PDB file of C-alpha atoms in Angstrom:
ATOM      1  CA  UNK A   1     -15.924 -63.550  34.485  1.00 76.00           C
ATOM      2  CA  UNK A   2     -19.644 -64.214  34.036  1.00 85.00           C
ATOM      3  CA  UNK A   3     -22.119 -62.633  36.432  1.00 90.00           C
ATOM      4  CA  UNK A   4     -25.597 -63.466  37.641  1.00 92.00           C
ATOM      5  CA  UNK A   5     -28.557 -61.940  35.873  1.00 92.00           C
ATOM      6  CA  UNK A   6     -29.911 -60.878  39.269  1.00 93.00           C
ATOM      7  CA  UNK A   7     -29.323 -59.008  41.502  1.00 94.00           C
ATOM      8  CA  UNK A   8     -27.783 -56.165  39.554  1.00 93.00           C
ATOM      9  CA  UNK A   9     -24.788 -54.037  40.547  1.00 93.00           C
ATOM     10  CA  UNK A  10     -24.859 -51.862  43.688  1.00 92.00           C
ATOM     11  CA  UNK A  11     -27.821 -53.678  45.266  1.00 94.00           C
ATOM     12  CA  UNK A  12     -28.469 -53.142  48.989  1.00 95.00           C
ATOM     13  CA  UNK A  13     -30.170 -55.410  51.560  1.00 95.00           C
ATOM     14  CA  UNK A  14     -30.766 -55.659  55.295  1.00 94.00           C
ATOM     15  CA  UNK A  15     -30.397 -58.667  57.549  1.00 92.00           C
ATOM     16  CA  UNK A  16     -33.550 -60.750  57.276  1.00 92.00           C
ATOM     17  CA  UNK A  17     -34.230 -59.786  53.635  1.00 94.00           C
ATOM     18  CA  UNK A  18     -34.535 -62.498  50.999  1.00 95.00           C
ATOM     19  CA  UNK A  19     -32.293 -62.153  47.954  1.00 95.00           C
ATOM     20  CA  UNK A  20     -33.479 -63.762  44.714  1.00 95.00           C
ATOM     21  CA  UNK A  21     -30.553 -64.891  42.538  1.00 94.00           C
ATOM     22  CA  UNK A  22     -30.909 -65.759  38.840  1.00 93.00           C
ATOM     23  CA  UNK A  23     -28.134 -67.573  36.942  1.00 90.00           C
ATOM     24  CA  UNK A  24     -28.117 -67.607  33.160  1.00 86.00           C
ATOM     25  CA  UNK A  25     -26.022 -70.723  32.563  1.00 82.00           C
ATOM     26  CA  UNK A  26     -25.226 -73.182  35.360  1.00 83.00           C
ATOM     27  CA  UNK A  27     -22.273 -75.600  35.060  1.00 79.00           C
ATOM     28  CA  UNK A  28     -23.278 -78.959  33.513  1.00 73.00           C
ATOM     29  CA  UNK A  29     -20.545 -81.407  34.582  1.00 72.00           C
ATOM     30  CA  UNK A  30     -21.978 -84.891  35.109  1.00 72.00           C
ATOM     31  CA  UNK A  31     -22.497 -86.169  38.649  1.00 76.00           C
ATOM     32  CA  UNK A  32     -20.796 -83.194  40.275  1.00 83.00           C
ATOM     33  CA  UNK A  33     -21.897 -81.098  43.217  1.00 87.00           C
ATOM     34  CA  UNK A  34     -22.445 -77.439  42.475  1.00 89.00           C
ATOM     35  CA  UNK A  35     -21.979 -75.066  45.423  1.00 91.00           C
ATOM     36  CA  UNK A  36     -23.207 -71.509  45.971  1.00 92.00           C
ATOM     37  CA  UNK A  37     -20.612 -69.993  48.310  1.00 94.00           C
ATOM     38  CA  UNK A  38     -20.851 -66.646  50.113  1.00 96.00           C
ATOM     39  CA  UNK A  39     -17.718 -64.474  50.158  1.00 96.00           C
ATOM     40  CA  UNK A  40     -16.733 -61.098  51.513  1.00 95.00           C
ATOM     41  CA  UNK A  41     -15.656 -58.430  49.056  1.00 93.00           C
ATOM     42  CA  UNK A  42     -12.002 -59.161  49.845  1.00 94.00           C
ATOM     43  CA  UNK A  43     -12.464 -62.754  48.619  1.00 93.00           C
ATOM     44  CA  UNK A  44     -12.527 -64.446  52.029  1.00 94.00           C
ATOM     45  CA  UNK A  45     -14.912 -67.405  52.278  1.00 94.00           C
ATOM     46  CA  UNK A  46     -17.909 -67.010  54.638  1.00 95.00           C
ATOM     47  CA  UNK A  47     -20.056 -70.112  54.113  1.00 94.00           C
ATOM     48  CA  UNK A  48     -21.815 -72.333  51.568  1.00 93.00           C
ATOM     49  CA  UNK A  49     -25.382 -71.211  50.992  1.00 94.00           C
ATOM     50  CA  UNK A  50     -26.696 -74.156  48.910  1.00 92.00           C
ATOM     51  CA  UNK A  51     -25.495 -77.299  47.090  1.00 90.00           C
ATOM     52  CA  UNK A  52     -27.068 -78.978  44.021  1.00 88.00           C
ATOM     53  CA  UNK A  53     -26.350 -81.924  41.759  1.00 85.00           C
ATOM     54  CA  UNK A  54     -25.272 -80.915  38.278  1.00 79.00           C
ATOM     55  CA  UNK A  55     -27.997 -83.075  36.720  1.00 78.00           C
ATOM     56  CA  UNK A  56     -30.688 -81.092  38.535  1.00 78.00           C
ATOM     57  CA  UNK A  57     -29.649 -77.517  37.758  1.00 76.00           C
ATOM     58  CA  UNK A  58     -29.160 -77.481  33.961  1.00 63.00           C
ATOM     59  CA  UNK A  59     -31.354 -80.216  32.638  1.00 61.00           C
ATOM     60  CA  UNK A  60     -33.204 -78.061  30.115  1.00 59.00           C
ATOM     61  CA  UNK A  61     -30.577 -75.347  29.653  1.00 61.00           C
ATOM     62  CA  UNK A  62     -32.852 -72.674  31.153  1.00 75.00           C
ATOM     63  CA  UNK A  63     -32.109 -69.907  33.635  1.00 86.00           C
ATOM     64  CA  UNK A  64     -31.702 -71.171  37.178  1.00 87.00           C
ATOM     65  CA  UNK A  65     -33.159 -69.247  40.159  1.00 91.00           C
ATOM     66  CA  UNK A  66     -32.484 -69.658  43.874  1.00 92.00           C
ATOM     67  CA  UNK A  67     -32.959 -67.593  47.034  1.00 94.00           C
ATOM     68  CA  UNK A  68     -31.121 -66.823  50.258  1.00 94.00           C
ATOM     69  CA  UNK A  69     -32.370 -65.185  53.453  1.00 95.00           C
ATOM     70  CA  UNK A  70     -29.705 -62.778  54.659  1.00 94.00           C
ATOM     71  CA  UNK A  71     -28.458 -64.051  58.029  1.00 93.00           C
ATOM     72  CA  UNK A  72     -24.946 -62.630  58.340  1.00 93.00           C
ATOM     73  CA  UNK A  73     -23.949 -60.943  61.607  1.00 89.00           C
ATOM     74  CA  UNK A  74     -21.874 -58.160  60.053  1.00 92.00           C
ATOM     75  CA  UNK A  75     -22.774 -55.486  57.562  1.00 92.00           C
ATOM     76  CA  UNK A  76     -20.554 -55.035  54.552  1.00 94.00           C
ATOM     77  CA  UNK A  77     -20.030 -55.912  50.912  1.00 96.00           C
ATOM     78  CA  UNK A  78     -20.586 -59.548  49.834  1.00 97.00           C
ATOM     79  CA  UNK A  79     -20.898 -61.636  46.684  1.00 96.00           C
ATOM     80  CA  UNK A  80     -22.003 -65.224  45.867  1.00 96.00           C
ATOM     81  CA  UNK A  81     -19.894 -67.556  43.762  1.00 94.00           C
ATOM     82  CA  UNK A  82     -21.080 -70.749  41.998  1.00 91.00           C
ATOM     83  CA  UNK A  83     -18.507 -73.424  41.194  1.00 87.00           C
ATOM     84  CA  UNK A  84     -18.312 -77.178  40.641  1.00 84.00           C
ATOM     85  CA  UNK A  85     -16.779 -78.860  43.676  1.00 75.00           C
ATOM     86  CA  UNK A  86     -13.240 -77.605  44.159  1.00 75.00           C
ATOM     87  CA  UNK A  87     -12.651 -76.845  40.471  1.00 74.00           C
ATOM     88  CA  UNK A  88     -11.751 -73.332  39.413  1.00 77.00           C
ATOM     89  CA  UNK A  89     -13.341 -73.775  35.978  1.00 77.00           C
ATOM     90  CA  UNK A  90     -16.828 -72.533  35.050  1.00 78.00           C
ATOM     91  CA  UNK A  91     -16.918 -70.104  37.981  1.00 88.00           C
ATOM     92  CA  UNK A  92     -19.848 -67.668  38.025  1.00 90.00           C
ATOM     93  CA  UNK A  93     -20.185 -64.759  40.460  1.00 93.00           C
ATOM     94  CA  UNK A  94     -22.902 -62.335  41.451  1.00 94.00           C
ATOM     95  CA  UNK A  95     -22.328 -58.617  41.457  1.00 94.00           C
ATOM     96  CA  UNK A  96     -21.210 -57.388  44.894  1.00 96.00           C
ATOM     97  CA  UNK A  97     -24.136 -56.305  47.086  1.00 96.00           C
ATOM     98  CA  UNK A  98     -24.270 -54.283  50.310  1.00 96.00           C
ATOM     99  CA  UNK A  99     -25.708 -55.787  53.511  1.00 95.00           C
ATOM    100  CA  UNK A 100     -26.760 -53.451  56.338  1.00 93.00           C
ATOM    101  CA  UNK A 101     -26.851 -55.149  59.718  1.00 82.00           C
ATOM    102  CA  UNK A 102     -29.244 -53.466  62.153  1.00 70.00           C
ATOM    103  CA  UNK A 103     -29.904 -56.185  64.726  1.00 62.00           C
ATOM    104  CA  UNK A 104     -28.548 -56.379  68.284  1.00 57.00           C
ATOM    105  CA  UNK A 105     -26.400 -59.381  67.394  1.00 60.00           C
ATOM    106  CA  UNK A 106     -24.582 -57.554  64.586  1.00 67.00           C
ATOM    107  CA  UNK A 107     -20.906 -56.722  65.014  1.00 63.00           C
ATOM    108  CA  UNK A 108     -18.311 -54.852  63.026  1.00 52.00           C
ATOM    109  CA  UNK A 109     -16.384 -57.991  62.152  1.00 48.00           C
ATOM    110  CA  UNK A 110     -17.649 -61.290  60.767  1.00 44.00           C
ATOM    111  CA  UNK A 111     -17.228 -64.181  63.137  1.00 41.00           C
ATOM    112  CA  UNK A 112     -15.643 -67.318  61.676  1.00 42.00           C
ATOM    113  CA  UNK A 113     -18.289 -69.587  60.182  1.00 41.00           C
ATOM    114  CA  UNK A 114     -18.710 -73.039  61.671  1.00 40.00           C
ATOM    115  CA  UNK A 115     -18.976 -74.703  58.303  1.00 41.00           C
ATOM    116  CA  UNK A 116     -15.677 -74.388  56.447  1.00 44.00           C
ATOM    117  CA  UNK A 117     -14.599 -75.992  53.183  1.00 43.00           C
ATOM    118  CA  UNK A 118     -12.072 -78.790  53.046  1.00 43.00           C
ATOM    119  CA  UNK A 119      -8.865 -77.647  54.773  1.00 38.00           C
ATOM    120  CA  UNK A 120      -6.760 -79.437  52.170  1.00 39.00           C
ATOM    121  CA  UNK A 121      -8.245 -77.231  49.425  1.00 39.00           C
ATOM    122  CA  UNK A 122      -6.539 -73.908  48.930  1.00 39.00           C
ATOM    123  CA  UNK A 123      -8.951 -71.620  47.183  1.00 48.00           C
ATOM    124  CA  UNK A 124      -7.623 -69.287  44.511  1.00 48.00           C
ATOM    125  CA  UNK A 125      -9.931 -66.389  43.915  1.00 51.00           C
ATOM    126  CA  UNK A 126     -10.319 -64.485  40.719  1.00 53.00           C
ATOM    127  CA  UNK A 127     -10.162 -60.726  41.065  1.00 49.00           C
ATOM    128  CA  UNK A 128     -13.496 -59.309  42.135  1.00 51.00           C
ATOM    129  CA  UNK A 129     -15.134 -56.772  39.911  1.00 53.00           C
ATOM    130  CA  UNK A 130     -16.773 -54.224  42.258  1.00 49.00           C
ATOM    131  CA  UNK A 131     -19.316 -53.071  39.722  1.00 51.00           C
ATOM    132  CA  UNK A 132     -19.695 -52.339  36.066  1.00 50.00           C
ATOM    133  CA  UNK A 133     -19.484 -48.574  36.463  1.00 49.00           C
ATOM    134  CA  UNK A 134     -16.955 -46.886  34.252  1.00 50.00           C
ATOM    135  CA  UNK A 135     -15.066 -43.666  34.660  1.00 53.00           C
ATOM    136  CA  UNK A 136     -16.601 -41.015  32.507  1.00 55.00           C
ATOM    137  CA  UNK A 137     -14.457 -39.583  29.775  1.00 59.00           C
ATOM    138  CA  UNK A 138     -13.752 -35.901  30.584  1.00 57.00           C
ATOM    139  CA  UNK A 139     -13.955 -35.065  26.897  1.00 61.00           C
ATOM    140  CA  UNK A 140     -17.403 -36.667  26.720  1.00 57.00           C
ATOM    141  CA  UNK A 141     -18.520 -34.800  29.835  1.00 57.00           C
ATOM    142  CA  UNK A 142     -17.255 -31.545  28.360  1.00 58.00           C
ATOM    143  CA  UNK A 143     -19.161 -32.149  25.116  1.00 59.00           C
ATOM    144  CA  UNK A 144     -22.318 -33.007  27.058  1.00 58.00           C
ATOM    145  CA  UNK A 145     -22.026 -29.796  29.070  1.00 56.00           C
ATOM    146  CA  UNK A 146     -21.511 -27.844  25.869  1.00 60.00           C
ATOM    147  CA  UNK A 147     -24.645 -29.400  24.376  1.00 61.00           C
ATOM    148  CA  UNK A 148     -26.657 -28.611  27.535  1.00 58.00           C
ATOM    149  CA  UNK A 149     -25.463 -25.033  27.844  1.00 58.00           C
ATOM    150  CA  UNK A 150     -27.583 -22.393  26.065  1.00 58.00           C
ATOM    151  CA  UNK A 151     -26.219 -21.145  22.805  1.00 61.00           C
ATOM    152  CA  UNK A 152     -25.964 -17.360  22.654  1.00 62.00           C
ATOM    153  CA  UNK A 153     -25.703 -15.642  19.284  1.00 62.00           C
ATOM    154  CA  UNK A 154     -22.300 -14.207  18.593  1.00 67.00           C
ATOM    155  CA  UNK A 155     -22.584 -10.543  17.588  1.00 60.00           C
ATOM    156  CA  UNK A 156     -21.082  -9.758  14.239  1.00 64.00           C
ATOM    157  CA  UNK A 157     -18.124  -7.450  14.313  1.00 60.00           C
ATOM    158  CA  UNK A 158     -18.871  -4.215  12.592  1.00 56.00           C
ATOM    159  CA  UNK A 159     -16.131  -2.854  10.427  1.00 56.00           C
ATOM    160  CA  UNK A 160     -15.113   0.570  11.588  1.00 54.00           C
ATOM    161  CA  UNK A 161     -14.833   3.014   8.737  1.00 57.00           C
ATOM    162  CA  UNK A 162     -12.814   6.164   9.171  1.00 55.00           C
ATOM    163  CA  UNK A 163     -14.133   9.225   7.338  1.00 55.00           C
ATOM    164  CA  UNK A 164     -11.771  10.336   4.607  1.00 57.00           C
ATOM    165  CA  UNK A 165     -11.516  13.980   3.650  1.00 56.00           C
ATOM    166  CA  UNK A 166     -11.649  14.586  -0.115  1.00 60.00           C
ATOM    167  CA  UNK A 167      -8.540  16.219  -1.533  1.00 65.00           C
ATOM    168  CA  UNK A 168      -9.182  19.698  -2.971  1.00 64.00           C
ATOM    169  CA  UNK A 169      -9.170  20.006  -6.739  1.00 71.00           C
ATOM    170  CA  UNK A 170      -7.326  22.613  -8.791  1.00 74.00           C
ATOM    171  CA  UNK A 171     -10.556  24.462  -9.452  1.00 76.00           C
ATOM    172  CA  UNK A 172     -11.253  24.727  -5.730  1.00 77.00           C
ATOM    173  CA  UNK A 173      -7.751  26.091  -5.106  1.00 76.00           C
ATOM    174  CA  UNK A 174      -8.045  28.695  -7.854  1.00 77.00           C
ATOM    175  CA  UNK A 175     -11.445  29.755  -6.554  1.00 83.00           C
ATOM    176  CA  UNK A 176      -9.990  30.151  -3.060  1.00 80.00           C
ATOM    177  CA  UNK A 177      -7.127  32.267  -4.428  1.00 77.00           C
ATOM    178  CA  UNK A 178      -9.549  34.485  -6.340  1.00 84.00           C
ATOM    179  CA  UNK A 179     -11.597  34.995  -3.198  1.00 84.00           C
ATOM    180  CA  UNK A 180      -8.465  35.952  -1.239  1.00 84.00           C
ATOM    181  CA  UNK A 181      -7.368  38.476  -3.914  1.00 82.00           C
ATOM    182  CA  UNK A 182     -10.840  39.980  -4.061  1.00 86.00           C
ATOM    183  CA  UNK A 183     -10.879  40.362  -0.281  1.00 86.00           C
ATOM    184  CA  UNK A 184      -7.499  42.134  -0.340  1.00 84.00           C
ATOM    185  CA  UNK A 185      -8.636  44.556  -3.059  1.00 86.00           C
ATOM    186  CA  UNK A 186     -11.863  45.268  -1.194  1.00 87.00           C
ATOM    187  CA  UNK A 187      -9.891  45.963   1.980  1.00 86.00           C
ATOM    188  CA  UNK A 188      -7.599  48.475   0.177  1.00 88.00           C
ATOM    189  CA  UNK A 189     -10.564  50.181  -1.467  1.00 86.00           C
ATOM    190  CA  UNK A 190     -12.292  50.442   1.901  1.00 86.00           C
ATOM    191  CA  UNK A 191      -9.199  52.075   3.394  1.00 84.00           C
ATOM    192  CA  UNK A 192      -9.099  54.650   0.585  1.00 80.00           C
ATOM    193  CA  UNK A 193     -12.793  55.404   0.990  1.00 78.00           C
ATOM    194  CA  UNK A 194     -12.355  55.917   4.722  1.00 77.00           C
ATOM    195  CA  UNK A 195      -9.753  58.662   4.069  1.00 69.00           C
ATOM    196  CA  UNK A 196     -12.155  60.827   1.988  1.00 59.00           C
ATOM    197  CA  UNK A 197     -14.740  61.357   4.800  1.00 62.00           C
ATOM    198  CA  UNK A 198     -11.879  62.114   7.141  1.00 59.00           C
ATOM    199  CA  UNK A 199     -10.588  64.908   4.901  1.00 61.00           C
ATOM    200  CA  UNK A 200     -14.135  66.206   4.499  1.00 62.00           C
ATOM    201  CA  UNK A 201     -14.635  66.287   8.249  1.00 65.00           C
ATOM    202  CA  UNK A 202     -11.361  68.231   8.606  1.00 59.00           C
ATOM    203  CA  UNK A 203     -12.474  70.813   6.042  1.00 57.00           C
ATOM    204  CA  UNK A 204     -15.824  71.231   7.748  1.00 61.00           C
ATOM    205  CA  UNK A 205     -14.078  71.699  11.044  1.00 62.00           C
ATOM    206  CA  UNK A 206     -11.803  74.360   9.551  1.00 56.00           C
ATOM    207  CA  UNK A 207     -14.803  76.207   8.223  1.00 61.00           C
ATOM    208  CA  UNK A 208     -16.520  76.085  11.627  1.00 61.00           C
ATOM    209  CA  UNK A 209     -13.568  77.677  13.406  1.00 51.00           C
ATOM    210  CA  UNK A 210     -13.325  80.344  10.732  1.00 52.00           C
ATOM    211  CA  UNK A 211     -10.274  79.112   8.942  1.00 50.00           C
ATOM    212  CA  UNK A 212     -10.031  79.766   5.223  1.00 49.00           C
ATOM    213  CA  UNK A 213      -9.041  76.991   2.853  1.00 52.00           C
ATOM    214  CA  UNK A 214      -5.830  77.450   1.001  1.00 60.00           C
ATOM    215  CA  UNK A 215      -4.728  76.014  -2.338  1.00 64.00           C
ATOM    216  CA  UNK A 216      -2.834  72.700  -2.332  1.00 70.00           C
ATOM    217  CA  UNK A 217       0.824  73.125  -3.043  1.00 78.00           C
ATOM    218  CA  UNK A 218       2.895  70.990  -5.423  1.00 81.00           C
ATOM    219  CA  UNK A 219       4.679  69.420  -2.462  1.00 80.00           C
ATOM    220  CA  UNK A 220       1.430  68.175  -0.933  1.00 81.00           C
ATOM    221  CA  UNK A 221       0.328  66.796  -4.303  1.00 85.00           C
ATOM    222  CA  UNK A 222       3.620  64.933  -4.623  1.00 82.00           C
ATOM    223  CA  UNK A 223       3.175  63.479  -1.114  1.00 84.00           C
ATOM    224  CA  UNK A 224      -0.331  62.271  -1.942  1.00 84.00           C
ATOM    225  CA  UNK A 225       0.836  60.677  -5.207  1.00 83.00           C
ATOM    226  CA  UNK A 226       3.673  59.011  -3.365  1.00 83.00           C
ATOM    227  CA  UNK A 227       1.256  57.684  -0.684  1.00 81.00           C
ATOM    228  CA  UNK A 228      -1.087  56.293  -3.336  1.00 82.00           C
ATOM    229  CA  UNK A 229       1.846  54.600  -5.074  1.00 82.00           C
ATOM    230  CA  UNK A 230       2.920  53.071  -1.768  1.00 79.00           C
ATOM    231  CA  UNK A 231      -0.598  51.718  -1.206  1.00 79.00           C
ATOM    232  CA  UNK A 232      -0.698  50.175  -4.693  1.00 78.00           C
ATOM    233  CA  UNK A 233       2.734  48.666  -4.178  1.00 78.00           C
ATOM    234  CA  UNK A 234       1.635  47.112  -0.880  1.00 71.00           C
ATOM    235  CA  UNK A 235      -1.416  45.627  -2.586  1.00 70.00           C
ATOM    236  CA  UNK A 236       0.753  44.232  -5.373  1.00 72.00           C
ATOM    237  CA  UNK A 237       3.162  42.689  -2.846  1.00 70.00           C
ATOM    238  CA  UNK A 238       0.275  41.119  -0.945  1.00 64.00           C
ATOM    239  CA  UNK A 239      -1.103  39.686  -4.166  1.00 66.00           C
ATOM    240  CA  UNK A 240       2.344  38.326  -5.070  1.00 68.00           C
ATOM    241  CA  UNK A 241       2.647  36.606  -1.679  1.00 62.00           C
ATOM    242  CA  UNK A 242      -0.741  34.967  -2.164  1.00 69.00           C
ATOM    243  CA  UNK A 243       0.303  33.746  -5.600  1.00 72.00           C
ATOM    244  CA  UNK A 244       3.545  32.304  -4.180  1.00 75.00           C
ATOM    245  CA  UNK A 245       1.578  30.420  -1.536  1.00 73.00           C
ATOM    246  CA  UNK A 246      -0.740  29.065  -4.183  1.00 74.00           C
ATOM    247  CA  UNK A 247       2.157  27.918  -6.391  1.00 79.00           C
ATOM    248  CA  UNK A 248       3.835  26.249  -3.407  1.00 78.00           C
ATOM    249  CA  UNK A 249       0.623  24.416  -2.520  1.00 76.00           C
ATOM    250  CA  UNK A 250       0.222  23.215  -6.127  1.00 79.00           C
ATOM    251  CA  UNK A 251       3.815  22.001  -6.103  1.00 79.00           C
ATOM    252  CA  UNK A 252       3.197  19.986  -2.930  1.00 80.00           C
ATOM    253  CA  UNK A 253       0.044  18.427  -4.417  1.00 78.00           C
ATOM    254  CA  UNK A 254       1.913  17.368  -7.577  1.00 80.00           C
ATOM    255  CA  UNK A 255       4.665  15.728  -5.505  1.00 78.00           C
ATOM    256  CA  UNK A 256       2.079  13.814  -3.472  1.00 76.00           C
ATOM    257  CA  UNK A 257       0.442  12.538  -6.663  1.00 76.00           C
ATOM    258  CA  UNK A 258       3.792  11.327  -8.006  1.00 73.00           C
ATOM    259  CA  UNK A 259       4.628   9.603  -4.718  1.00 70.00           C
ATOM    260  CA  UNK A 260       1.275   7.772  -4.638  1.00 71.00           C
ATOM    261  CA  UNK A 261       1.856   6.477  -8.199  1.00 67.00           C
ATOM    262  CA  UNK A 262       5.292   5.120  -7.281  1.00 66.00           C
ATOM    263  CA  UNK A 263       3.873   3.259  -4.264  1.00 59.00           C
TER     264      UNK A 263
END
């Protein structure tokens, strides 16, 4: 369906306004009457606005203008249709336009027009196109919104690194064992040194109270030798336990190394 060049879609007028129509290509049948008919948006005929002879409207093949002063008594949606006589060929329509009726004579319903077309002619209307607006594609709208929205920089994800404890070397383990043995020997030596001042204090005390020192018997000497041997044995046992712990730790480290190679 061809449409007028003017007025465009969704035009609005009031009663008493003058509408300027512009047709791009009028029908050119010879010796035929060309009618400009006014219709409601539902296709019902209202009246004939103007009539021309086909020889007068398209003589030079140029655009054809005409005007109409809005005089309907009901507001609503209308369109104008141009056709040759009663033929349904070469039909041209205007885009629907809105008429607002503000006068005292306006009503909510259009009164039947006095001038009606031939009653023997049954008019078949083509479907009316309300306007040329199209439904927007939601995908297009979404992309337009994305383009309009501000772009915020995406922070880069920092890789979290867990601190790894270095595994002790054999040299570190041996040094730790040597330190432990030295501490044990120092502790035993300190204990032995603490006993000498104690014996000296006892002798001084005996002298103060008037007691005379007596010679050490063989039994006391044997007890002291036995006590010293017990102390040395305890130190040796302690050193042996430390060595066992060290060997066990080395054994565990070797097993871990083998397991890591297999995996």
